[in-house]
Amino acid sequence: MSLKRAVSDGDKQKKRQLIIDTAARLFRSSNFQDIKMIDVAKAAGMAKGTVFLYFKTKEEVFLELSKQNFSVFFTQANAALEQALASEEPRSMDTFSDSVTAILEMAPLMRPLASITSAILEQNISYEAALEYKTFLNSNLEQTGNMIEQYFPALKPGAGVKILVWSFSLMIGLQQLSEPSEICKEVMSKAPLPHLDMDFHSEFSKVLRILLVGLGC
């Protein structure tokens, strides 16, 4: 009985992850608004009703996808900080900001998903899904924030979390500015609008350094 239960639970988790992975694949080539649950179901080889057994809404699917991308970021950031803390190499704001910028690329859907989370993904979800997502973010912010404070001993308690929160806010804002709509891309390709044409990576790294200076790192 217990063996069958374990196999059944494992199969459920595989199907749940298949739904999430399928949503990620669709999101890479389509806008969130254009993707429907029936599209996710068909692409995953499932009936639409089966998908709803695992997620109540499309927003919950993509919120879980966002959570998994954030999880990659936190895991990689913690590993990099652990390595830096164990090393005798000098610590600097440049090294830190460059590292954070590089880690963002390890979770490529993190930026576009984060940019629609508050306005879209958090608007049509259950209390349980919201609680799980917010609890996940809060606990990881605290853990990684504490490690940042060890990396920069001059920081006051709680400043590590602030660096992360401000970094994510910066990430969301720059993501929206650096990835305009298709019609706006066409306009910018034909009109001289140099102040609106920006590269996410260089701008993010620069502004993050300014934040670190302001906090006395």
Coordinates of N, CA and C in Angstrom, one line a residue:
M1 N 0.8 -1.2 0.0 CA 0.0 0.0 0.0 C 0.9 1.3 0.0
S2 N 1.9 1.3 0.9 CA 2.7 2.5 1.0 C 3.5 2.7 -0.3
L3 N 4.0 1.6 -1.0 CA 4.7 1.7 -2.2 C 3.9 2.2 -3.3
K4 N 2.6 1.7 -3.4 CA 1.7 2.3 -4.4 C 1.5 3.7 -4.2
R5 N 1.3 4.1 -2.9 CA 1.0 5.5 -2.6 C 2.2 6.4 -3.0
A6 N 3.5 5.9 -2.8 CA 4.7 6.7 -3.1 C 4.8 6.8 -4.7
V7 N 4.5 5.7 -5.4 CA 4.5 5.8 -6.9 C 3.5 6.8 -7.4
S8 N 2.3 6.8 -6.8 CA 1.2 7.7 -7.2 C 1.6 9.1 -6.9
D9 N 2.1 9.4 -5.7 CA 2.6 10.7 -5.4 C 3.7 11.2 -6.4
G10 N 4.6 10.3 -6.7 CA 5.6 10.6 -7.6 C 5.1 11.0 -9.0
D11 N 4.1 10.2 -9.5 CA 3.5 10.5 -10.8 C 2.8 11.8 -10.8
K12 N 2.2 12.1 -9.7 CA 1.5 13.4 -9.6 C 2.4 14.6 -9.7
Q13 N 3.6 14.4 -9.0 CA 4.6 15.5 -9.0 C 5.2 15.7 -10.4
K14 N 5.4 14.5 -11.1 CA 5.9 14.6 -12.5 C 4.9 15.3 -13.4
K15 N 3.6 15.0 -13.2 CA 2.6 15.6 -14.1 C 2.5 17.1 -13.8
R16 N 2.6 17.5 -12.5 CA 2.6 18.9 -12.1 C 3.7 19.6 -12.7
Q17 N 4.9 19.0 -12.6 CA 6.1 19.7 -13.2 C 6.0 19.8 -14.7
L18 N 5.4 18.8 -15.3 CA 5.3 18.8 -16.8 C 4.4 20.0 -17.2
I19 N 3.4 20.3 -16.4 CA 2.5 21.4 -16.7 C 3.3 22.7 -16.6
I20 N 4.1 22.8 -15.6 CA 4.9 24.0 -15.3 C 6.0 24.2 -16.5
D21 N 6.6 23.1 -16.8 CA 7.6 23.1 -17.9 C 7.0 23.5 -19.2
T22 N 5.8 23.0 -19.5 CA 5.1 23.3 -20.7 C 4.7 24.8 -20.7
A23 N 4.3 25.3 -19.6 CA 3.9 26.7 -19.5 C 5.2 27.6 -19.8
A24 N 6.3 27.1 -19.3 CA 7.6 27.9 -19.5 C 7.9 27.9 -21.0
R25 N 7.7 26.7 -21.7 CA 8.1 26.7 -23.1 C 7.2 27.6 -23.9
L26 N 5.9 27.6 -23.6 CA 4.9 28.5 -24.3 C 5.2 29.9 -24.0
F27 N 5.6 30.2 -22.8 CA 5.9 31.6 -22.4 C 7.1 32.2 -23.1
R28 N 8.0 31.3 -23.5 CA 9.2 31.8 -24.2 C 8.9 32.4 -25.6
S29 N 7.8 31.9 -26.1 CA 7.5 32.4 -27.5 C 6.1 33.1 -27.6
S30 N 5.4 33.3 -26.5 CA 4.1 33.9 -26.5 C 4.0 34.9 -25.3
N31 N 3.1 35.8 -25.4 CA 2.7 36.7 -24.3 C 1.8 35.9 -23.3
F32 N 1.9 36.3 -22.1 CA 1.1 35.6 -21.1 C -0.4 35.7 -21.4
Q33 N -0.9 36.8 -21.9 CA -2.3 37.0 -22.2 C -2.7 36.1 -23.3
D34 N -1.8 35.7 -24.2 CA -2.2 34.9 -25.4 C -2.2 33.4 -25.1
I35 N -1.7 33.0 -23.9 CA -1.7 31.6 -23.5 C -2.9 31.2 -22.7
K36 N -3.6 30.2 -23.1 CA -4.8 29.7 -22.4 C -4.5 28.4 -21.8
M37 N -5.3 28.0 -20.8 CA -5.1 26.7 -20.1 C -5.2 25.6 -21.1
I38 N -6.1 25.7 -22.1 CA -6.3 24.6 -23.0 C -5.0 24.5 -23.9
D39 N -4.3 25.6 -24.1 CA -3.0 25.5 -24.8 C -2.0 24.8 -24.0
V40 N -1.9 25.0 -22.7 CA -1.0 24.3 -21.9 C -1.3 22.9 -21.8
A41 N -2.6 22.5 -21.7 CA -3.0 21.1 -21.6 C -2.7 20.4 -22.9
K42 N -3.0 21.0 -24.1 CA -2.7 20.3 -25.3 C -1.2 20.1 -25.5
A43 N -0.4 21.1 -25.2 CA 1.1 21.1 -25.4 C 1.7 20.0 -24.4
A44 N 1.0 19.8 -23.3 CA 1.5 18.8 -22.3 C 0.9 17.4 -22.6
G45 N 0.0 17.3 -23.5 CA -0.6 16.0 -23.8 C -1.6 15.6 -22.8
M46 N -2.3 16.6 -22.2 CA -3.3 16.3 -21.1 C -4.6 16.9 -21.5
A47 N -5.6 16.4 -20.8 CA -7.0 17.0 -21.0 C -7.0 18.3 -20.1
K48 N -7.8 19.2 -20.5 CA -7.9 20.5 -19.8 C -8.3 20.3 -18.4
G49 N -9.2 19.3 -18.1 CA -9.6 19.1 -16.8 C -8.5 18.5 -15.9
T50 N -7.6 17.8 -16.5 CA -6.4 17.3 -15.7 C -5.6 18.4 -15.2
V51 N -5.3 19.4 -16.0 CA -4.5 20.5 -15.6 C -5.2 21.2 -14.4
F52 N -6.5 21.4 -14.4 CA -7.2 22.0 -13.3 C -7.2 21.2 -12.0
L53 N -6.8 20.0 -12.1 CA -6.6 19.2 -10.9 C -5.4 19.6 -10.1
Y54 N -4.4 20.2 -10.8 CA -3.2 20.6 -10.2 C -3.1 22.1 -10.0
F55 N -3.8 22.9 -10.8 CA -3.7 24.3 -10.7 C -5.1 24.9 -10.9
K56 N -5.6 25.7 -10.0 CA -7.0 26.3 -10.1 C -7.1 27.3 -11.3
T57 N -6.0 28.0 -11.6 CA -6.1 29.1 -12.6 C -4.7 29.1 -13.4
K58 N -4.8 29.7 -14.5 CA -3.5 29.9 -15.3 C -2.5 30.7 -14.5
E59 N -3.0 31.7 -13.7 CA -2.1 32.5 -12.9 C -1.3 31.7 -11.9
E60 N -2.0 30.7 -11.4 CA -1.3 29.8 -10.4 C -0.2 29.0 -11.0
V61 N -0.4 28.6 -12.3 CA 0.7 27.9 -13.0 C 1.9 28.7 -13.2
F62 N 1.7 30.0 -13.6 CA 2.8 30.9 -13.9 C 3.4 31.4 -12.6
L63 N 2.6 31.5 -11.6 CA 3.2 31.9 -10.3 C 4.1 30.9 -9.8
E64 N 3.8 29.6 -10.0 CA 4.7 28.5 -9.6 C 5.9 28.5 -10.4
L65 N 5.8 28.9 -11.7 CA 6.9 29.0 -12.6 C 7.8 30.1 -12.1
S66 N 7.2 31.2 -11.7 CA 8.0 32.3 -11.2 C 8.8 31.9 -9.9
K67 N 8.1 31.2 -9.1 CA 8.7 30.7 -7.8 C 9.9 29.8 -8.1
Q68 N 9.8 29.0 -9.1 CA 10.9 28.1 -9.4 C 12.1 28.8 -10.0
N69 N 11.8 29.9 -10.8 CA 12.9 30.7 -11.3 C 13.6 31.5 -10.2
F70 N 12.8 32.0 -9.2 CA 13.3 32.7 -8.0 C 14.2 31.7 -7.2
S71 N 13.7 30.5 -7.2 CA 14.4 29.5 -6.4 C 15.8 29.2 -7.0
V72 N 15.9 29.2 -8.3 CA 17.2 29.1 -9.0 C 18.1 30.3 -8.6
F73 N 17.5 31.5 -8.6 CA 18.3 32.6 -8.3 C 18.9 32.5 -6.9
F74 N 18.0 32.3 -5.9 CA 18.4 32.2 -4.5 C 19.5 31.1 -4.3
T75 N 19.3 29.9 -4.9 CA 20.2 28.8 -4.8 C 21.6 29.2 -5.3
Q76 N 21.6 29.8 -6.5 CA 22.9 30.2 -7.1 C 23.5 31.3 -6.3
A77 N 22.7 32.3 -5.8 CA 23.3 33.4 -5.0 C 23.9 32.9 -3.7
N78 N 23.2 32.0 -3.1 CA 23.7 31.5 -1.8 C 25.0 30.7 -2.0
A79 N 25.0 29.9 -3.1 CA 26.3 29.2 -3.4 C 27.4 30.1 -3.7
A80 N 27.2 31.2 -4.4 CA 28.2 32.2 -4.7 C 28.7 32.9 -3.5
L81 N 27.7 33.2 -2.6 CA 28.1 33.9 -1.4 C 28.9 33.0 -0.4
E82 N 28.5 31.8 -0.3 CA 29.2 30.8 0.5 C 30.6 30.7 0.0
Q83 N 30.8 30.6 -1.3 CA 32.2 30.5 -1.8 C 33.0 31.7 -1.5
A84 N 32.4 32.9 -1.7 CA 33.1 34.1 -1.4 C 33.4 34.3 0.0
L85 N 32.5 33.9 0.9 CA 32.8 34.0 2.4 C 33.9 33.0 2.8
A86 N 34.0 31.9 2.1 CA 35.1 31.0 2.5 C 36.4 31.3 1.8
S87 N 36.4 32.2 0.9 CA 37.6 32.6 0.2 C 38.3 33.8 0.9
E88 N 39.6 34.0 0.6 CA 40.3 35.1 1.2 C 40.5 36.2 0.1
E89 N 39.8 36.1 -1.0 CA 39.9 37.1 -2.0 C 39.1 38.3 -1.6
P90 N 39.6 39.5 -2.0 CA 38.9 40.8 -1.6 C 37.5 40.8 -2.1
R91 N 36.7 41.4 -1.3 CA 35.2 41.6 -1.6 C 35.0 43.0 -2.1
S92 N 34.2 43.1 -3.1 CA 34.0 44.5 -3.7 C 32.6 44.6 -4.2
M93 N 32.1 45.8 -4.3 CA 30.8 46.1 -4.9 C 30.7 45.7 -6.4
D94 N 31.8 45.9 -7.1 CA 31.9 45.5 -8.5 C 31.7 44.0 -8.7
T95 N 32.4 43.2 -7.9 CA 32.3 41.8 -7.9 C 30.9 41.3 -7.6
F96 N 30.3 41.9 -6.5 CA 29.0 41.5 -6.1 C 28.0 41.8 -7.2
S97 N 28.0 43.1 -7.7 CA 27.0 43.5 -8.7 C 27.1 42.7 -10.0
D98 N 28.3 42.4 -10.4 CA 28.5 41.6 -11.6 C 28.0 40.2 -11.4
S99 N 28.2 39.6 -10.2 CA 27.8 38.3 -9.9 C 26.3 38.2 -9.9
V100 N 25.6 39.2 -9.3 CA 24.1 39.2 -9.2 C 23.6 39.3 -10.6
T101 N 24.2 40.1 -11.5 CA 23.7 40.3 -12.9 C 23.9 39.0 -13.6
A102 N 25.0 38.3 -13.4 CA 25.2 37.0 -14.1 C 24.2 35.9 -13.6
I103 N 24.0 35.9 -12.3 CA 23.1 34.9 -11.8 C 21.6 35.1 -12.3
L104 N 21.2 36.3 -12.6 CA 19.9 36.5 -13.1 C 19.7 35.8 -14.5
E105 N 20.8 35.6 -15.2 CA 20.7 34.9 -16.5 C 20.6 33.4 -16.3
M106 N 20.8 32.9 -15.1 CA 20.6 31.5 -14.9 C 19.2 31.1 -14.7
A107 N 18.3 32.1 -14.5 CA 16.9 31.9 -14.5 C 16.3 32.9 -15.5
P108 N 16.3 32.6 -16.8 CA 16.0 33.6 -17.8 C 14.5 34.0 -17.8
L109 N 13.6 33.3 -17.2 CA 12.2 33.7 -17.2 C 11.9 34.5 -15.9
M110 N 12.9 34.6 -15.0 CA 12.6 35.3 -13.8 C 12.2 36.8 -14.0
R111 N 13.0 37.5 -14.9 CA 12.7 38.9 -15.1 C 11.3 39.1 -15.7
P112 N 11.0 38.5 -16.9 CA 9.7 38.8 -17.5 C 8.5 38.3 -16.6
L113 N 8.7 37.3 -15.8 CA 7.6 36.8 -14.9 C 7.4 37.8 -13.7
A114 N 8.6 38.2 -13.2 CA 8.5 39.2 -12.0 C 7.8 40.5 -12.4
S115 N 8.0 40.9 -13.7 CA 7.5 42.1 -14.2 C 6.0 42.1 -14.3
I116 N 5.3 40.9 -14.3 CA 3.9 40.8 -14.4 C 3.3 40.2 -13.1
T117 N 4.1 39.9 -12.1 CA 3.6 39.2 -11.0 C 2.5 40.0 -10.2
S118 N 2.9 41.2 -9.8 CA 2.0 41.9 -8.9 C 0.7 42.3 -9.6
A119 N 0.8 42.8 -10.9 CA -0.4 43.3 -11.6 C -1.2 42.2 -12.2
I120 N -0.6 41.0 -12.4 CA -1.4 39.9 -13.1 C -1.4 38.6 -12.4
L121 N -0.2 38.1 -12.1 CA -0.2 36.7 -11.6 C -0.8 36.6 -10.2
E122 N -0.7 37.7 -9.4 CA -1.2 37.6 -8.0 C -2.7 38.0 -7.9
Q123 N -3.4 38.2 -9.0 CA -4.7 38.7 -9.0 C -5.8 37.6 -9.1
N124 N -5.5 36.4 -9.5 CA -6.5 35.4 -9.7 C -6.0 34.1 -9.2
I125 N -5.6 34.1 -7.9 CA -5.1 32.9 -7.2 C -5.7 32.7 -5.9
S126 N -5.6 31.5 -5.4 CA -6.2 31.1 -4.1 C -5.4 31.7 -2.9
Y127 N -6.0 31.7 -1.8 CA -5.3 32.2 -0.6 C -4.1 31.3 -0.3
E128 N -4.3 30.0 -0.5 CA -3.2 29.0 -0.2 C -2.0 29.2 -1.2
A129 N -2.3 29.5 -2.4 CA -1.2 29.7 -3.4 C -0.4 31.0 -3.1
A130 N -1.2 32.0 -2.7 CA -0.6 33.3 -2.3 C 0.3 33.2 -1.1
L131 N -0.2 32.5 -0.1 CA 0.5 32.3 1.2 C 1.8 31.5 0.9
E132 N 1.7 30.5 0.1 CA 2.9 29.7 -0.2 C 4.0 30.5 -0.9
Y133 N 3.5 31.3 -1.9 CA 4.5 32.1 -2.7 C 5.1 33.2 -1.8
K134 N 4.3 33.9 -1.0 CA 4.9 35.0 -0.2 C 5.8 34.4 0.9
T135 N 5.4 33.3 1.5 CA 6.2 32.7 2.5 C 7.6 32.2 2.0
F136 N 7.5 31.7 0.8 CA 8.8 31.3 0.1 C 9.7 32.5 -0.1
L137 N 9.1 33.6 -0.7 CA 10.0 34.7 -0.9 C 10.5 35.3 0.4
N138 N 9.7 35.4 1.4 CA 10.1 36.0 2.7 C 11.3 35.2 3.3
S139 N 11.1 33.9 3.4 CA 12.2 33.1 4.0 C 13.5 33.1 3.2
N140 N 13.4 33.1 1.9 CA 14.6 33.2 1.1 C 15.3 34.5 1.1
L141 N 14.5 35.6 1.2 CA 15.0 36.9 1.3 C 15.8 37.0 2.6
E142 N 15.3 36.5 3.7 CA 16.0 36.6 5.0 C 17.3 35.8 4.9
Q143 N 17.2 34.6 4.4 CA 18.4 33.7 4.4 C 19.5 34.3 3.5
T144 N 19.2 34.7 2.3 CA 20.2 35.3 1.4 C 20.6 36.7 1.9
G145 N 19.7 37.5 2.5 CA 20.0 38.8 3.0 C 21.0 38.7 4.1
N146 N 20.9 37.7 5.0 CA 21.9 37.5 6.1 C 23.3 37.2 5.6
M147 N 23.3 36.5 4.5 CA 24.6 36.1 3.9 C 25.2 37.4 3.2
I148 N 24.4 38.2 2.7 CA 24.9 39.5 2.1 C 25.5 40.4 3.2
E149 N 24.9 40.4 4.3 CA 25.4 41.1 5.5 C 26.8 40.6 6.0
Q150 N 27.0 39.3 5.8 CA 28.3 38.7 6.2 C 29.3 39.1 5.1
Y151 N 28.9 39.2 3.9 CA 29.8 39.6 2.8 C 30.2 41.0 2.9
F152 N 29.3 41.9 3.3 CA 29.6 43.3 3.6 C 29.4 43.6 5.1
P153 N 30.4 43.4 5.9 CA 30.2 43.5 7.4 C 29.8 44.9 7.8
A154 N 30.0 45.9 7.0 CA 29.6 47.3 7.4 C 28.1 47.5 7.3
L155 N 27.4 46.6 6.7 CA 26.0 46.8 6.6 C 25.3 46.7 8.0
K156 N 24.2 47.4 8.1 CA 23.4 47.3 9.4 C 22.5 46.1 9.2
P157 N 22.0 45.6 10.4 CA 21.1 44.4 10.3 C 19.8 44.8 9.5
G158 N 19.5 43.9 8.6 CA 18.3 44.1 7.8 C 18.7 44.7 6.4
A159 N 19.9 45.2 6.3 CA 20.2 45.9 5.0 C 20.4 44.9 3.9
G160 N 20.8 43.7 4.2 CA 20.9 42.6 3.2 C 19.6 42.3 2.5
V161 N 18.5 42.3 3.3 CA 17.2 42.0 2.7 C 16.8 43.3 1.8
K162 N 17.1 44.5 2.3 CA 16.8 45.7 1.5 C 17.5 45.6 0.2
I163 N 18.8 45.2 0.2 CA 19.5 45.1 -1.1 C 18.8 44.2 -2.1
L164 N 18.3 43.1 -1.6 CA 17.6 42.2 -2.5 C 16.3 42.7 -3.0
V165 N 15.5 43.3 -2.0 CA 14.2 43.9 -2.4 C 14.4 45.0 -3.4
W166 N 15.3 45.9 -3.2 CA 15.6 47.0 -4.1 C 16.1 46.5 -5.4
S167 N 16.9 45.4 -5.4 CA 17.5 44.8 -6.6 C 16.4 44.3 -7.5
F168 N 15.4 43.6 -6.8 CA 14.3 43.0 -7.5 C 13.4 44.1 -8.1
S169 N 13.2 45.2 -7.4 CA 12.4 46.3 -7.8 C 13.1 46.9 -9.1
L170 N 14.4 47.1 -9.0 CA 15.2 47.6 -10.1 C 15.1 46.7 -11.3
M171 N 15.2 45.4 -11.0 CA 15.1 44.4 -12.1 C 13.8 44.5 -12.8
I172 N 12.7 44.6 -12.1 CA 11.3 44.7 -12.7 C 11.2 46.0 -13.5
G173 N 11.7 47.1 -13.0 CA 11.6 48.4 -13.7 C 12.4 48.4 -15.0
L174 N 13.6 47.9 -14.9 CA 14.5 47.9 -16.1 C 14.0 46.9 -17.1
Q175 N 13.5 45.8 -16.6 CA 12.9 44.8 -17.6 C 11.8 45.4 -18.4
Q176 N 10.9 46.1 -17.8 CA 9.8 46.7 -18.5 C 10.3 47.8 -19.5
L177 N 11.4 48.5 -19.1 CA 11.9 49.6 -20.0 C 12.8 49.0 -21.1
S178 N 13.5 47.9 -20.9 CA 14.4 47.4 -21.9 C 13.7 46.4 -22.8
E179 N 12.4 46.0 -22.5 CA 11.7 45.1 -23.4 C 10.3 45.7 -23.7
P180 N 10.3 46.8 -24.6 CA 9.1 47.4 -25.0 C 8.2 46.5 -25.9
S181 N 7.0 46.9 -26.1 CA 6.1 46.1 -27.0 C 6.6 46.1 -28.4
E182 N 6.1 45.2 -29.2 CA 6.6 45.1 -30.6 C 6.4 46.4 -31.4
I183 N 5.2 47.1 -31.2 CA 4.9 48.3 -31.9 C 5.9 49.4 -31.4
C184 N 6.2 49.4 -30.1 CA 7.2 50.4 -29.6 C 8.6 50.1 -30.1
K185 N 8.9 48.9 -30.3 CA 10.2 48.5 -30.8 C 10.4 49.0 -32.2
E186 N 9.3 48.9 -33.0 CA 9.3 49.4 -34.4 C 9.5 51.0 -34.4
V187 N 8.8 51.6 -33.5 CA 8.9 53.1 -33.4 C 10.3 53.5 -33.1
M188 N 10.9 52.8 -32.1 CA 12.3 53.1 -31.6 C 13.3 52.8 -32.7
S189 N 13.0 51.9 -33.5 CA 14.0 51.5 -34.6 C 14.0 52.6 -35.7
K190 N 12.9 53.4 -35.8 CA 12.8 54.4 -36.9 C 13.0 55.8 -36.4
A191 N 12.8 56.0 -35.1 CA 12.9 57.4 -34.6 C 14.1 57.5 -33.7
P192 N 14.7 58.7 -33.6 CA 15.9 59.0 -32.7 C 15.4 59.1 -31.3
L193 N 15.4 58.0 -30.5 CA 15.0 58.1 -29.1 C 16.0 57.4 -28.3
P194 N 17.2 58.0 -28.2 CA 18.4 57.3 -27.5 C 18.2 57.1 -26.0
H195 N 17.4 58.0 -25.4 CA 17.2 57.9 -23.9 C 16.3 56.7 -23.6
L196 N 15.6 56.2 -24.5 CA 14.7 55.0 -24.2 C 15.3 53.7 -24.6
D197 N 16.4 53.7 -25.3 CA 17.1 52.5 -25.7 C 18.1 52.1 -24.7
M198 N 17.9 51.0 -24.0 CA 18.8 50.6 -22.9 C 19.1 49.2 -22.9
D199 N 20.2 48.8 -22.4 CA 20.6 47.4 -22.2 C 20.4 47.0 -20.8
F200 N 19.6 46.0 -20.5 CA 19.3 45.6 -19.1 C 20.5 45.4 -18.3
H201 N 21.4 44.5 -18.8 CA 22.6 44.1 -18.0 C 23.5 45.2 -17.5
S202 N 23.8 46.1 -18.5 CA 24.7 47.2 -18.1 C 24.1 48.2 -17.2
E203 N 22.8 48.5 -17.4 CA 22.1 49.4 -16.6 C 21.8 48.9 -15.2
F204 N 21.5 47.6 -15.1 CA 21.2 46.9 -13.8 C 22.5 46.9 -13.0
S205 N 23.6 46.5 -13.5 CA 24.8 46.5 -12.8 C 25.3 47.9 -12.3
K206 N 25.1 48.9 -13.1 CA 25.5 50.2 -12.7 C 24.6 50.7 -11.6
V207 N 23.3 50.6 -11.7 CA 22.4 51.1 -10.6 C 22.6 50.3 -9.3
L208 N 22.8 49.0 -9.4 CA 23.0 48.2 -8.2 C 24.3 48.7 -7.5
R209 N 25.3 49.1 -8.2 CA 26.5 49.6 -7.6 C 26.2 50.9 -6.8
I210 N 25.3 51.8 -7.4 CA 24.9 53.0 -6.7 C 24.2 52.7 -5.5
L211 N 23.3 51.7 -5.5 CA 22.6 51.3 -4.3 C 23.5 50.9 -3.2
L212 N 24.5 50.1 -3.6 CA 25.5 49.6 -2.6 C 26.3 50.7 -2.0
V213 N 26.7 51.7 -2.8 CA 27.4 52.8 -2.3 C 26.6 53.5 -1.2
G214 N 25.3 53.7 -1.6 CA 24.4 54.4 -0.7 C 24.2 53.8 0.7
L215 N 24.3 52.4 0.7 CA 24.2 51.7 1.9 C 25.5 51.5 2.7
G216 N 26.6 52.1 2.1 CA 27.9 52.0 2.8 C 28.6 50.7 2.7
C217 N 28.4 50.0 1.6 CA 29.1 48.7 1.4 C 30.6 48.9 1.1

